[in-house]
Amino acid sequence: MEKTSSLQQKMISAFLLIVYLILVTSPFNAGECSICDYYVLVGEPTAISCPIITFPVLHSDYNLTWYKNGSVTPVTTEKHARIHQRDGLLWFIPATLEDSGLYECDVRRLNHSNKKPINLTVFKNDNGLCFNGQMKFEQKVMSTNTGKIICPDLEYFRDEDNNEPEVRWYKECKPGFLEDKRLLLAEGENAILIRNVTVQDKGNYTCRIVYTYMGKQYNVSRTVSLEVKESPLQTRPEFIYPQNNTIEVDLGSPVVMECNISSGIPGLIPFWKVNDEDVDSFDSTYKEQFYEEGMPHGLAVSGTKFNISEVKVKDYAHKFFCHVVYDYQQITAYIKLERPAPNIQGYLIGGGVSLVFLVFFILFVYNIFKIDIVLWYRNSCHPFLGKKVSDGKIYDAYVLYPKNRVSCLYSSDIFAMKILPEVLERQCGYNLFIFGRDDLPGEAVISTADEKIRQSRRVIIVLVPEPSCYSILEDVSEKQLAMYNALIREGIKVILIELEKIQDYANMPESIKYIKQKHGAIRWKGDFSEKSYSASSRFWKKVRYHMPSRKNRSSSGLHLLPKDFNSPQITSEK
Ligand SMILES: *[C@@H]1O[C@H](CO)[C@@H](O)[C@H](O)[C@H]1NC(C)=O
Ligand SMILES: *[C@@H]1O[C@H](CO)[C@@H](O)[C@H](O)[C@H]1NC(C)=O
Ligand SMILES: *[C@@H]1O[C@H](CO)[C@@H](O)[C@H](O)[C@H]1NC(C)=O
Ligand SMILES: *[C@@H]1O[C@H](CO)[C@@H](O)[C@H](O)[C@H]1NC(C)=O
Ligand SMILES: *[C@@H]1O[C@H](CO)[C@@H](O)[C@H](O)[C@H]1NC(C)=O
Ligand SMILES: *[C@@H]1O[C@H](CO)[C@@H](O)[C@H](O)[C@H]1NC(C)=O
Ligand SMILES: *[C@@H]1O[C@H](CO)[C@@H](O)[C@H](O)[C@H]1NC(C)=O
Ligand SMILES: *[C@@H]1O[C@H](CO)[C@@H](O)[C@H](O)[C@H]1NC(C)=O
Ligand SMILES: *[C@@H]1O[C@H](CO)[C@@H](O)[C@H](O)[C@H]1NC(C)=O
Ligand SMILES: *[C@@H]1O[C@H](CO)[C@@H](O)[C@H](O)[C@H]1NC(C)=O
């Protein structure tokens, strides 16, 4: 007894399981259509499934029977018949125009029965086309994306070996469009992939396979009307501005910090951060303004901006990052503020020009103050330069001057015998040999001159304009000229002093002309007043400039003071 009860229990639980499975995975489907429509092209085979059965059939605990409308005799199950039922499907191999009409499937389970009519319409191709416009499948793809066109409803048309059928494709009933490199045959899927879809890809795509049944071949075709939907050009946000760039801005000047993005996503708005904090915590005067504008093609531009009224030093220290969160990640771009670089080229040009000006200025100043500078240098520096090697000469200058004749105005005697020694000897400490003062009476003039010149570092020649008034050195002769030659040969520097402006050197000896031309002459502009005795007058400075620097003597400024003249204002010239 126990055994039978356990067997009963098992049977009950098995039955309950079956009921449960039937309820959960119900093959009974009322369907959305009260009378479902089916289409087929004339001459092509078709297989019709009962709309209240969903395939694959898990449970065959029912009997499905097809009836022609109104008929009590079921459609034959004879496989060779043009219309027959097999495996729950109603087959037309092939369909003819007369097959259009209502059919009924009857599903029986135990004592439960369910009937469902269907309406089959057999179409002819439209004129000149390989399809009928009323029986097209609609498919949609998005532009710029990769789209897929599927050849639908082929699941019952495997050949006897259950191979995937070979699908041929036509666009507007013409083959060959697959040569476009964007198009790919998706083998095994009865589909075409279209990469970078464009609007031109829309149209009528017909696919056709050959179905072999009972040794006969039939065409099975489907036509897909492809629609191309414009998709937003991009959905991922992209920065319009900034592009990780720098802005040159002066300290203290204002700048508007703007960041904007374009995206296909409304409400996606960027925000600023600096130094890992919000800009308003970085500086409380930085107040962000957010905005969003719709754009055609579904693209939106949104942005944020804030004003820096005065750029501060800290603003140069950090990058300002603009963030936008997309797909759970942050996309960033930044602006860096920088101080404007100094205009190096300008500085270089300016510097070069000022350098040239400076050089010219220095040369100019040197030319003007050359004499003063040299004299100052001799005065201030000479004592520190140490002693020079003696050149073996006794006199600093040999003075040559024309002796006055009674009738003449020019006082070359006074100049040479009085003023010259006063200034150069007494004030400046030079040692002069003045012909007519230092020569011993009775000495042979020429030999004395020759010897004394050799012992002198300079030769000072005092000139007067009127040769008729003076014979320039009455003792002159060819020997005198020879002396000139000698001094030129020996390289002794000659200082010409004109007591008056000499217009014409024509009457002068050649050697004088030569010296005048080469070194010029110093003109005496003074009278014989006290002023003329000042060693710091322009004239005497020039003379001193041409004189050698003094040796072994104290260069005290006191030397510059006239000793014989007590008026202090004399010294203060210049
Ligand atoms: C289906 O039909 C067969 C024979 O016509 C019958 O034996 C069987 O019980 C039926 N099954 C159902 C579930 O009605
Ligand atoms: C289907 O059958 C009903 C009655 O059974 C009939 O009135 C109707 O005309 C039939 N329709 C077709 C298309 O055969
Ligand atoms: C069959 O139908 C009868 C009456 O319609 C019902 O009483 C009975 O329970 C049904 N049996 C099954 C197994 O559904
Ligand atoms: C069946 O379909 C055809 C074409 O679509 C239509 O003209 C006809 O009225 C339909 N018949 C029924 C009963 O719905
Ligand atoms: C699709 O477009 C992208 C970007 O415009 C391009 O790089 C790619 O080569 C295109 N692919 C084909 C198959 O044309
Ligand atoms: C698709 O076919 C229809 C006729 O069914 C025709 O009117 C239409 O122009 C075709 N589409 C294209 C893109 O050629
Ligand atoms: C299939 O269709 C093509 C093109 O219309 C035709 O050439 C061919 O003969 C057809 N094949 C059959 C078996 O009807
Ligand atoms: C984006 O920001 C930049 C920089 O401020 C601005 O020049 C540009 O006009 C903005 N673009 C749009 C579409 O608002
Ligand atoms: C920023 O400055 C501009 C003028 O430069 C002004 O029009 C704008 O309102 C200011 N924005 C803010 C947020 O202060
Ligand atoms: C800008 O910089 C950010 C972060 O430094 C980086 O992720 C982004 O790719 C850069 N963008 C460009 C256009 O270089």
mmCIF file with all atom_site columns, N, CA and C and ligand atoms in Angstrom, residues 243-244 321 332-334, ligand 10:
data_model
loop_
_atom_site.group_PDB
_atom_site.id
_atom_site.type_symbol
_atom_site.label_atom_id
_atom_site.label_alt_id
_atom_site.label_comp_id
_atom_site.label_asym_id
_atom_site.label_entity_id
_atom_site.label_seq_id
_atom_site.pdbx_PDB_ins_code
_atom_site.Cartn_x
_atom_site.Cartn_y
_atom_site.Cartn_z
_atom_site.occupancy
_atom_site.B_iso_or_equiv
_atom_site.pdbx_formal_charge
_atom_site.auth_seq_id
_atom_site.auth_comp_id
_atom_site.auth_asym_id
_atom_site.auth_atom_id
_atom_site.pdbx_PDB_model_num
ATOM   1  N N  . GLN A 1 243 ? 40.702 74.709 -25.156 1.00 0.00 ? 243 GLN A N  1
ATOM   2  C CA . GLN A 1 243 ? 41.380 73.555 -25.733 1.00 0.00 ? 243 GLN A CA 1
ATOM   3  C C  . GLN A 1 243 ? 42.757 73.420 -25.081 1.00 0.00 ? 243 GLN A C  1
ATOM   4  N N  . ASN A 1 244 ? 42.755 73.417 -23.760 1.00 0.00 ? 244 ASN A N  1
ATOM   5  C CA . ASN A 1 244 ? 44.022 73.335 -23.011 1.00 0.00 ? 244 ASN A CA 1
ATOM   6  C C  . ASN A 1 244 ? 44.972 74.429 -23.476 1.00 0.00 ? 244 ASN A C  1
ATOM   7  N N  . PHE A 1 321 ? 40.470 74.168 -14.539 1.00 0.00 ? 321 PHE A N  1
ATOM   8  C CA . PHE A 1 321 ? 39.952 72.987 -15.226 1.00 0.00 ? 321 PHE A CA 1
ATOM   9  C C  . PHE A 1 321 ? 38.453 73.107 -15.414 1.00 0.00 ? 321 PHE A C  1
ATOM   10 N N  . THR A 1 332 ? 37.829 66.633 -19.274 1.00 0.00 ? 332 THR A N  1
ATOM   11 C CA . THR A 1 332 ? 38.393 67.907 -18.815 1.00 0.00 ? 332 THR A CA 1
ATOM   12 C C  . THR A 1 332 ? 39.118 68.647 -19.924 1.00 0.00 ? 332 THR A C  1
ATOM   13 N N  . ALA A 1 333 ? 39.110 69.933 -19.754 1.00 0.00 ? 333 ALA A N  1
ATOM   14 C CA . ALA A 1 333 ? 39.964 70.798 -20.569 1.00 0.00 ? 333 ALA A CA 1
ATOM   15 C C  . ALA A 1 333 ? 40.333 71.955 -19.656 1.00 0.00 ? 333 ALA A C  1
ATOM   16 N N  . TYR A 1 334 ? 41.459 72.598 -19.955 1.00 0.00 ? 334 TYR A N  1
ATOM   17 C CA . TYR A 1 334 ? 41.873 73.641 -19.015 1.00 0.00 ? 334 TYR A CA 1
ATOM   18 C C  . TYR A 1 334 ? 42.349 74.904 -19.729 1.00 0.00 ? 334 TYR A C  1
HETATM 19 C C1 . LIG B 2 .   ? 43.387 68.595 -22.035 1.00 0.00 ? 10  LIG B C1 1
HETATM 20 O O1 . LIG B 2 .   ? 43.889 68.217 -20.800 1.00 0.00 ? 10  LIG B O1 1
HETATM 21 C C2 . LIG B 2 .   ? 43.156 67.190 -20.175 1.00 0.00 ? 10  LIG B C2 1
HETATM 22 C C3 . LIG B 2 .   ? 43.702 66.953 -18.798 1.00 0.00 ? 10  LIG B C3 1
HETATM 23 O O2 . LIG B 2 .   ? 44.911 67.545 -18.648 1.00 0.00 ? 10  LIG B O2 1
HETATM 24 C C4 . LIG B 2 .   ? 43.218 65.935 -21.032 1.00 0.00 ? 10  LIG B C4 1
HETATM 25 O O3 . LIG B 2 .   ? 42.466 64.914 -20.420 1.00 0.00 ? 10  LIG B O3 1
HETATM 26 C C5 . LIG B 2 .   ? 42.659 66.244 -22.387 1.00 0.00 ? 10  LIG B C5 1
HETATM 27 O O4 . LIG B 2 .   ? 42.784 65.133 -23.246 1.00 0.00 ? 10  LIG B O4 1
HETATM 28 C C6 . LIG B 2 .   ? 43.382 67.426 -23.003 1.00 0.00 ? 10  LIG B C6 1
HETATM 29 N N1 . LIG B 2 .   ? 42.694 67.783 -24.226 1.00 0.00 ? 10  LIG B N1 1
HETATM 30 C C7 . LIG B 2 .   ? 43.340 68.085 -25.340 1.00 0.00 ? 10  LIG B C7 1
HETATM 31 C C8 . LIG B 2 .   ? 42.513 68.476 -26.515 1.00 0.00 ? 10  LIG B C8 1
HETATM 32 O O5 . LIG B 2 .   ? 44.547 68.018 -25.392 1.00 0.00 ? 10  LIG B O5 1
#
